[in-house]
Short mmCIF file of C-alpha atoms and ligand atoms in Angstrom, two decimals:
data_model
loop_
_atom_site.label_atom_id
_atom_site.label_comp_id
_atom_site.label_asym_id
_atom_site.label_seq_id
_atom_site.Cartn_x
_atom_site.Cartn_y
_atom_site.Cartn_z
CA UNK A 18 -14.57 30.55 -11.97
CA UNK A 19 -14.69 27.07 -12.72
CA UNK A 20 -18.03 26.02 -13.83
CA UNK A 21 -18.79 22.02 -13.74
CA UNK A 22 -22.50 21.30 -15.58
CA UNK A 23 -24.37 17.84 -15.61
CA UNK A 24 -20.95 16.06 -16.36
CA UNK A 25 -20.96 12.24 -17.66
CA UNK A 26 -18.29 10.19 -18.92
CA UNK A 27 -17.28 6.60 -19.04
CA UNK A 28 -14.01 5.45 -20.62
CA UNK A 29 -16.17 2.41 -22.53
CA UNK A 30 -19.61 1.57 -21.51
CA UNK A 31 -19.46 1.84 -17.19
CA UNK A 32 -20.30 5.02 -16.80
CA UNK A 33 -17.05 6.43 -14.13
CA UNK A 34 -18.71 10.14 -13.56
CA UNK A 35 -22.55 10.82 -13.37
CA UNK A 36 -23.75 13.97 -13.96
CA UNK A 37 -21.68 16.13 -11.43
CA UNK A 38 -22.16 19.67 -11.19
CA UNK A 39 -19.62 22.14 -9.20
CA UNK A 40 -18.50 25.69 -9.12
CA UNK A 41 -14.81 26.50 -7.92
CA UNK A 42 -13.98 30.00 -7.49
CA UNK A 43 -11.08 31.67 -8.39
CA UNK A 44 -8.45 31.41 -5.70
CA UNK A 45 -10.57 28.91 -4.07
CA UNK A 46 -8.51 25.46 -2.90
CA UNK A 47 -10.89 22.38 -3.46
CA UNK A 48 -10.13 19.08 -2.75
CA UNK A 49 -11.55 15.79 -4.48
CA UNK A 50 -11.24 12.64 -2.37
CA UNK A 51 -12.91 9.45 -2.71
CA UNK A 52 -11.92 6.00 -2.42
CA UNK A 53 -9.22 4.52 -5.25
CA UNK A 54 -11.19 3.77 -8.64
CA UNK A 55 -14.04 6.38 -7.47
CA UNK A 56 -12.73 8.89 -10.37
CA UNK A 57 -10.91 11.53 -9.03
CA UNK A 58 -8.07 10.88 -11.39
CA UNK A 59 -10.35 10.79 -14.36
CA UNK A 60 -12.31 13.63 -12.72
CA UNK A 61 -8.52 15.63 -13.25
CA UNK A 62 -8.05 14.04 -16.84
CA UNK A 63 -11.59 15.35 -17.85
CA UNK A 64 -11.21 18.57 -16.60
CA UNK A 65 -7.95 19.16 -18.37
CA UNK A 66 -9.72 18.43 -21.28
CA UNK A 67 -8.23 14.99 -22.09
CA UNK A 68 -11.35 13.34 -22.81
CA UNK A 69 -14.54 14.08 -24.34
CA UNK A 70 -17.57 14.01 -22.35
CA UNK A 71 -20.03 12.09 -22.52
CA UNK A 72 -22.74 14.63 -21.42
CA UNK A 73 -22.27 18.22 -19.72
CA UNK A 74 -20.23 21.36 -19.99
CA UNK A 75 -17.13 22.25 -18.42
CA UNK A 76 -16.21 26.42 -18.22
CA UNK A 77 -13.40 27.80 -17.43
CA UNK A 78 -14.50 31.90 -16.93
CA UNK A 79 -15.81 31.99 -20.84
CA UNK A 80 -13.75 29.51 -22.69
CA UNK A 81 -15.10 25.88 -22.50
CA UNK A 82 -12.94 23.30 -22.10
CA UNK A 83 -13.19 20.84 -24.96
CA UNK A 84 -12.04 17.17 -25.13
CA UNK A 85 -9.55 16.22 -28.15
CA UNK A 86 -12.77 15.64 -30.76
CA UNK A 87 -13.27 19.36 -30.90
CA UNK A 88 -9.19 20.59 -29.48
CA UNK A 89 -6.57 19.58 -31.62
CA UNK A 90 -3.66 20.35 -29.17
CA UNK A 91 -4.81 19.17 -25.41
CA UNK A 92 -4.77 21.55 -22.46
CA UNK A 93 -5.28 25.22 -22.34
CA UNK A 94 -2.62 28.19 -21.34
CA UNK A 95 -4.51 29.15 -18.60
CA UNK A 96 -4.27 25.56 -16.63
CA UNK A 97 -1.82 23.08 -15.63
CA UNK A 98 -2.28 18.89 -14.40
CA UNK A 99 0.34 17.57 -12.74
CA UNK A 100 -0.50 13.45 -13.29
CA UNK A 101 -0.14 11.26 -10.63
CA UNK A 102 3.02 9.97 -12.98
CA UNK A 103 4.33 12.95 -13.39
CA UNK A 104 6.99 13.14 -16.82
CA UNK A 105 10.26 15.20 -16.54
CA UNK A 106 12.97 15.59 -18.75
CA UNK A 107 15.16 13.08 -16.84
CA UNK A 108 18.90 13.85 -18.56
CA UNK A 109 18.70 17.82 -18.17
CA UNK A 110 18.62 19.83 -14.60
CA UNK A 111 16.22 20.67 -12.04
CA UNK A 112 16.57 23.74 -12.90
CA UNK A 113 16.21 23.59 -17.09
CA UNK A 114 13.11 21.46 -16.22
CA UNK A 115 11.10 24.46 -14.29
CA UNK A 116 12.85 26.76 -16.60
CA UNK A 117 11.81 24.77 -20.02
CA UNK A 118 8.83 26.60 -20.84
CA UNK A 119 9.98 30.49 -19.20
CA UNK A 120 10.68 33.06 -22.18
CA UNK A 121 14.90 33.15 -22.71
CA UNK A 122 14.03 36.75 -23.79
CA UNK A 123 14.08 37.62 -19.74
CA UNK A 124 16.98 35.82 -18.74
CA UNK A 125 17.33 37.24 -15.36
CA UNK A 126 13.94 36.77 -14.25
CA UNK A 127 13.63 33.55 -15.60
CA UNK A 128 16.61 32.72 -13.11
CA UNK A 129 14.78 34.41 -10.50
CA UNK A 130 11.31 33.23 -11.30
CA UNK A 131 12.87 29.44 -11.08
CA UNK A 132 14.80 30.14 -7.93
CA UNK A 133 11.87 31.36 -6.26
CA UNK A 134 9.75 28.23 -7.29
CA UNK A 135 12.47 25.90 -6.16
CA UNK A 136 12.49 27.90 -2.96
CA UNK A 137 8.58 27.05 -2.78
CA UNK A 138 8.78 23.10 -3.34
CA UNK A 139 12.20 23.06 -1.56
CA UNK A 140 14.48 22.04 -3.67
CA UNK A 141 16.86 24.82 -3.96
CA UNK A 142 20.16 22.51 -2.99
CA UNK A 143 18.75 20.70 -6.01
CA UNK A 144 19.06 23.12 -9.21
CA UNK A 145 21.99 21.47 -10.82
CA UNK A 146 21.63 18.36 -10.22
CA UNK A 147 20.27 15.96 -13.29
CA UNK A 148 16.66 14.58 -12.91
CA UNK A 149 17.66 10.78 -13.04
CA UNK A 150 19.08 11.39 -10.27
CA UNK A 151 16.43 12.69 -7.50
CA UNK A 152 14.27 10.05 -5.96
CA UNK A 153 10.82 9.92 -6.73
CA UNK A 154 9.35 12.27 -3.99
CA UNK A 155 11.98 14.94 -5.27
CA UNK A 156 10.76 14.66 -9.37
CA UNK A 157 7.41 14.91 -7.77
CA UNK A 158 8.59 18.81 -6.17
CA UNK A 159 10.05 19.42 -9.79
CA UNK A 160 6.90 18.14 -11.69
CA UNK A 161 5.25 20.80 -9.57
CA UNK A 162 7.55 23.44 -9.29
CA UNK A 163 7.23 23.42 -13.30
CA UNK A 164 3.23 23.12 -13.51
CA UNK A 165 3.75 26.79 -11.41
CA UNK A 166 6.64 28.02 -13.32
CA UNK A 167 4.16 29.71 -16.12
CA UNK A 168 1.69 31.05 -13.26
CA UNK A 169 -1.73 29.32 -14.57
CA UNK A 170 -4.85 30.81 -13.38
CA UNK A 171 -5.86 27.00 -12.14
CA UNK A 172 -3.79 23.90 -11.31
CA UNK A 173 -5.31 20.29 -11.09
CA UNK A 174 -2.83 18.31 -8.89
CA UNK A 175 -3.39 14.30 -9.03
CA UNK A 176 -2.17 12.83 -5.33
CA UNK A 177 0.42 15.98 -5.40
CA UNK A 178 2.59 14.71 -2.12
CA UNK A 179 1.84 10.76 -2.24
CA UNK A 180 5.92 10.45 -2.91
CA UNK A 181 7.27 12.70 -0.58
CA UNK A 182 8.29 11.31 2.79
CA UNK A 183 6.61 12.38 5.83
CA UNK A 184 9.54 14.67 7.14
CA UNK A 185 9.08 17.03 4.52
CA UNK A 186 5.44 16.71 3.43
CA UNK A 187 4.07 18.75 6.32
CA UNK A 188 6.17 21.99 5.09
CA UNK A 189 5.81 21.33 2.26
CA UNK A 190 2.09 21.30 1.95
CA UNK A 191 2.14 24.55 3.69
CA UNK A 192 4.55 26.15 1.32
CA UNK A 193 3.18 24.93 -1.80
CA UNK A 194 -0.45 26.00 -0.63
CA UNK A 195 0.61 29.33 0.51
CA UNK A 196 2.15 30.51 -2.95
CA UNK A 197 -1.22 29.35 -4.67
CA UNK A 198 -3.28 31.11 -2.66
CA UNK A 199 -0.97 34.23 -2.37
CA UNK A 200 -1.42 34.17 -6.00
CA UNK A 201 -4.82 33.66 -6.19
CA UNK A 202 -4.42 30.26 -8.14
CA UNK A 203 -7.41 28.07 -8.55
CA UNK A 204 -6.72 24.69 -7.11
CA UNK A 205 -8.16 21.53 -7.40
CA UNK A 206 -6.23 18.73 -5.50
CA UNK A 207 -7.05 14.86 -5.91
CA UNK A 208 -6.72 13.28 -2.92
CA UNK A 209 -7.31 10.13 -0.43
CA UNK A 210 -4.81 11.61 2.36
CA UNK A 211 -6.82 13.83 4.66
CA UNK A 212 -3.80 16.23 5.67
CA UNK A 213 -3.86 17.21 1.82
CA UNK A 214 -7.23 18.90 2.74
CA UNK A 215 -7.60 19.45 6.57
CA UNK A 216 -6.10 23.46 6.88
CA UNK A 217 -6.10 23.70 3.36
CA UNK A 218 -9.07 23.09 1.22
CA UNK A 219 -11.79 25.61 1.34
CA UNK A 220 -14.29 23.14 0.08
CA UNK A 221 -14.30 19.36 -0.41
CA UNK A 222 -15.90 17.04 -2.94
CA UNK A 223 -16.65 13.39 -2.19
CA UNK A 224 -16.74 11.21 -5.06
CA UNK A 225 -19.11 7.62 -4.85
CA UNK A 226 -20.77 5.73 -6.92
CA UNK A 227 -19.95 7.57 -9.68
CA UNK A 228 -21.82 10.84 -8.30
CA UNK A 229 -21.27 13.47 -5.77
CA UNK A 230 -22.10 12.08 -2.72
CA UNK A 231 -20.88 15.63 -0.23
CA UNK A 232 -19.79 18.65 -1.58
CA UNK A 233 -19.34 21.78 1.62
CA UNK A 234 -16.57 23.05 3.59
CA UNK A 235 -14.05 20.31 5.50
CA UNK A 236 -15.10 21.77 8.78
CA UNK A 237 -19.01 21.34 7.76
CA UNK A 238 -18.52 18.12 7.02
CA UNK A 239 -16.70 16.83 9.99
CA UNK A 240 -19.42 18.14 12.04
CA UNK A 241 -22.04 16.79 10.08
CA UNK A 242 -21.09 13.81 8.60
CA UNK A 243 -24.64 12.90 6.40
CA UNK A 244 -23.09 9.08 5.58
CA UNK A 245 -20.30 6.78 6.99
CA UNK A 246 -18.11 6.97 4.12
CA UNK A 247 -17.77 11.01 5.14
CA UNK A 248 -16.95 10.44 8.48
CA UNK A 249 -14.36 7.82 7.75
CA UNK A 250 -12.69 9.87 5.60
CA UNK A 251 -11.94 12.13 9.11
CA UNK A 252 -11.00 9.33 11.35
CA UNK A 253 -12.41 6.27 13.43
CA UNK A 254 -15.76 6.26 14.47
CA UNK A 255 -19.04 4.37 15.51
CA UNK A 256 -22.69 4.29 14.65
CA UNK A 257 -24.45 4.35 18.38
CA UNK A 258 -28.24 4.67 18.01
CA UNK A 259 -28.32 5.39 14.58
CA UNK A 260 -26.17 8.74 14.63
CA UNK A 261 -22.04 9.15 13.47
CA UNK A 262 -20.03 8.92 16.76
CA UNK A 263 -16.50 9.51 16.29
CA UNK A 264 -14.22 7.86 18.83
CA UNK A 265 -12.69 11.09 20.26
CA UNK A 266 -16.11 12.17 21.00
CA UNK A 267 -15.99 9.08 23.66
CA UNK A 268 -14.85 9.82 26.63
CA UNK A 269 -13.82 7.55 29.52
CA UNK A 270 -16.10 8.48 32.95
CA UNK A 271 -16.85 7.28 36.42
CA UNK A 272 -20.16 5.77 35.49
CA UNK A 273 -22.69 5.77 32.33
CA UNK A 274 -24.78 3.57 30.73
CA UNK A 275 -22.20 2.62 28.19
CA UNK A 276 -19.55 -0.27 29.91
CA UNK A 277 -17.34 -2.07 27.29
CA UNK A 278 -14.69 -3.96 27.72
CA UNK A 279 -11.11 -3.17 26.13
CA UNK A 280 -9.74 -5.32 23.42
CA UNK A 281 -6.69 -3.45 22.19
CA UNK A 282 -5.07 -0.18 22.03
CA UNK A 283 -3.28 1.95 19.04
CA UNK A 284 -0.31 4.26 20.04
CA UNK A 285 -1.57 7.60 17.48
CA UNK A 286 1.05 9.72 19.44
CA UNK A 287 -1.09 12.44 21.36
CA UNK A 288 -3.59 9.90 22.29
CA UNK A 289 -4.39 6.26 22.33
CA UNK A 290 -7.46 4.94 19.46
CA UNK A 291 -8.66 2.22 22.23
CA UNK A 292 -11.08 -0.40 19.99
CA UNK A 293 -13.65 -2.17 23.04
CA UNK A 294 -16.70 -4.26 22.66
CA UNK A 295 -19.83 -4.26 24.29
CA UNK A 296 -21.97 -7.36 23.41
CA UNK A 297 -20.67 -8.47 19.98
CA UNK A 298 -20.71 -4.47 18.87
CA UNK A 299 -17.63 -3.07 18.42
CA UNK A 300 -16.93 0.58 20.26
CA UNK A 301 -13.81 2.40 19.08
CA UNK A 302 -12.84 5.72 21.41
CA UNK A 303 -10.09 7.62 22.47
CA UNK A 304 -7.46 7.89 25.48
CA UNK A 305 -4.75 9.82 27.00
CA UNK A 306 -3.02 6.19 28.07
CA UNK A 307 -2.89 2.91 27.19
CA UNK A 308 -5.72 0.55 28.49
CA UNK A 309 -5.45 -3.54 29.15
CA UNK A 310 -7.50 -6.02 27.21
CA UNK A 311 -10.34 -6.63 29.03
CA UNK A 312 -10.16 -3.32 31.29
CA UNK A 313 -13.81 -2.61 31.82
CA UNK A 314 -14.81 1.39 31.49
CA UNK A 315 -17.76 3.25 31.44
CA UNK A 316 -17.87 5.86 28.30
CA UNK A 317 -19.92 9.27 27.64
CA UNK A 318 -20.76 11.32 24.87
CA UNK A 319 -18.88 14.62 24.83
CA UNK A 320 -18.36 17.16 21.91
P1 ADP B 416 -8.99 7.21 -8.53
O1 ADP B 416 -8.05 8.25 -9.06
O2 ADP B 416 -10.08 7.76 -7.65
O3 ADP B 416 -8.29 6.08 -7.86
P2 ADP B 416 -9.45 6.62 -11.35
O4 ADP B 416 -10.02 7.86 -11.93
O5 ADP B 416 -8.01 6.35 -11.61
O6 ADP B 416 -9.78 6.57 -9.78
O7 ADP B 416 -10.28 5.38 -11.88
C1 ADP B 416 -11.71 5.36 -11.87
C2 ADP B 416 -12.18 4.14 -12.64
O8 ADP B 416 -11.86 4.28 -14.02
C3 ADP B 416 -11.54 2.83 -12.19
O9 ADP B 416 -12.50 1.83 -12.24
C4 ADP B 416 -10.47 2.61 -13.25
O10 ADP B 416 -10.22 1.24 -13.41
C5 ADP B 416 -11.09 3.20 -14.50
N1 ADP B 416 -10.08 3.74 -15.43
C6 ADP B 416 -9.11 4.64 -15.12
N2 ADP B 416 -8.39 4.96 -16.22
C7 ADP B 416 -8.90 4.25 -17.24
C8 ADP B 416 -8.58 4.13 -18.65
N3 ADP B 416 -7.60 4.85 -19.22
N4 ADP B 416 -9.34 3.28 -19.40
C9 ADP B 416 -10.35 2.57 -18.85
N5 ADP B 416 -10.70 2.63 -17.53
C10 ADP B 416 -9.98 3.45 -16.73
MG1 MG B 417 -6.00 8.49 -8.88
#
């Protein structure tokens, strides 16, 4: 288990974490979103050991993880980061680049081992061909094909699928999350693109203001969203009387004490996100078609 204590650190003097503290268990998938330059990069970094702390203890089962003061060589066996820039070996193959760090005494499974991890980030057409010349989306599936290739006990991926087109990032989300949790990897998964984490994470942590500001399960959170930023990290929504009102919990009726009048509407494939007004408020909610500016409807509450 990953134990996070009372954790502080600034780069120079603005402090950029503020005394978190976290448990992730083994196996368990947790994701760390927040808005860009709230930390969850340098959250990554920290926990890798690349920095020193300025306060707080980090514990990986019983080894500590120490920053480069007290660790000459950065990183430990058990874990692997793959950075948001990921670095390959650009003039050697896909397949020498998840090999690189696989025992030669084992030749056959090494070929097997890296077959079956190119079969997990989908690259097997790929093998032979020369890093330079994949686009970026494709280093991206080798970067993490070789974080896997040595089978850590945790893996810290930084924005793992933020290059990879949208044809192949649903399957491959699914793929790459299966393997880790058929092999009971630890995995802690940066994050500002809610498909990383809805389906996948078992837990999410919202980073703010340099502290934790929610820290439960994705489904928890959607259904109780305690501040705006939580709920508009799950989609569109509206603060009606003081409570989080999200727009597909709006429905369109015959009559209700809610009448606004359409100003646009937003094709989102299954339904229409239609944004209204009533007085100078804006209402946002959704529909099945499209509605004309200045339609009036009445709208309800449903959950
Ligand atoms: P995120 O990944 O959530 O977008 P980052 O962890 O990259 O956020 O950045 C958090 C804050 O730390 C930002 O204000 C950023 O400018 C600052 N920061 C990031 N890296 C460094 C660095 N190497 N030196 C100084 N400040 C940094
Ligand atoms: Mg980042």
């Amino acid at each position: 288990m990953l134990n996070v204590k009372n954790l502080s650190f600034s780069y120079s003097k603005t402090p950029i974490l503020n005394n978190l503290t976290f448990q992730v268990d083994q196996g368990e998938n947790l994701a760390i979103i927040g808005e860009s330059g709230s930390g969850k990069s340098t959250l990554l970094k920290v926990l890798y050991g690349e920095y020193d702390l300025n306060f707080g203890n980090i514990y990986w089962k019983d080894t500590e993880i120490l920053g480069p003061k007290f660790n000459l060589v950065i990183g430990y066996d058990f874990m692997k980061y793959v950075a948001q820039e990921f670095d390959l070996m650009p003039f050697i193959s896909v397949e020498e680049n998840v090999g690189k760090f696989l025992s030669n005494f084992f030749p056959n499974e090494k070929q097997k081992r890296t077959k079956d991890l190119l079969d997990v980030v989908e690259l097997s057409d790929f093998a032979k061909a020369k890093v330079k010349t994949l686009s970026g989306g494709q280093k991206q599936r080798v970067a993490l094909a070789r974080a896997l290739a040595k089978q850590p006990e945790i893996i810290l991926l930084d924005e793992p699928f933020s290059h990879i087109d949208n044809f192949k990032k649903q399957s491959l989300r699914r793929s790459v999350f299966k393997y880790l949790k058929e092999k009971n990897i630890t995995c802690i998964v940066a994050t500002h693109d809610k498909e990383d984490v809805l389906g996948f994470a078992d837990r999410m942590l919202l980073l703010n203001n340099q502290k934790i500001e929610a820290y439960d399960a994705p489904e928890h959170l959607y259904k109780y969203p305690k501040t705006p930023l939580v709920a508009s990290f799950f989609g569109e929504f509206n603060i009606l009387n003081d409570q989080i009102i999200y727009a597909n919990q709006l429905k369109v009726v015959e009559q209700s004490d809610l009448k606004v009048t359409v100003n646009r509407s937003y094709f989102k494939g299954n339904t229409y996100l239609i944004e209204s007004h009533i007085n100078n408020k804006t209402v946002f909610f959704e529909h099945p078609k499209k509605l004309k500016k200045e339609d009036i409807v009445y709208l309800k509450l449903v959950n």
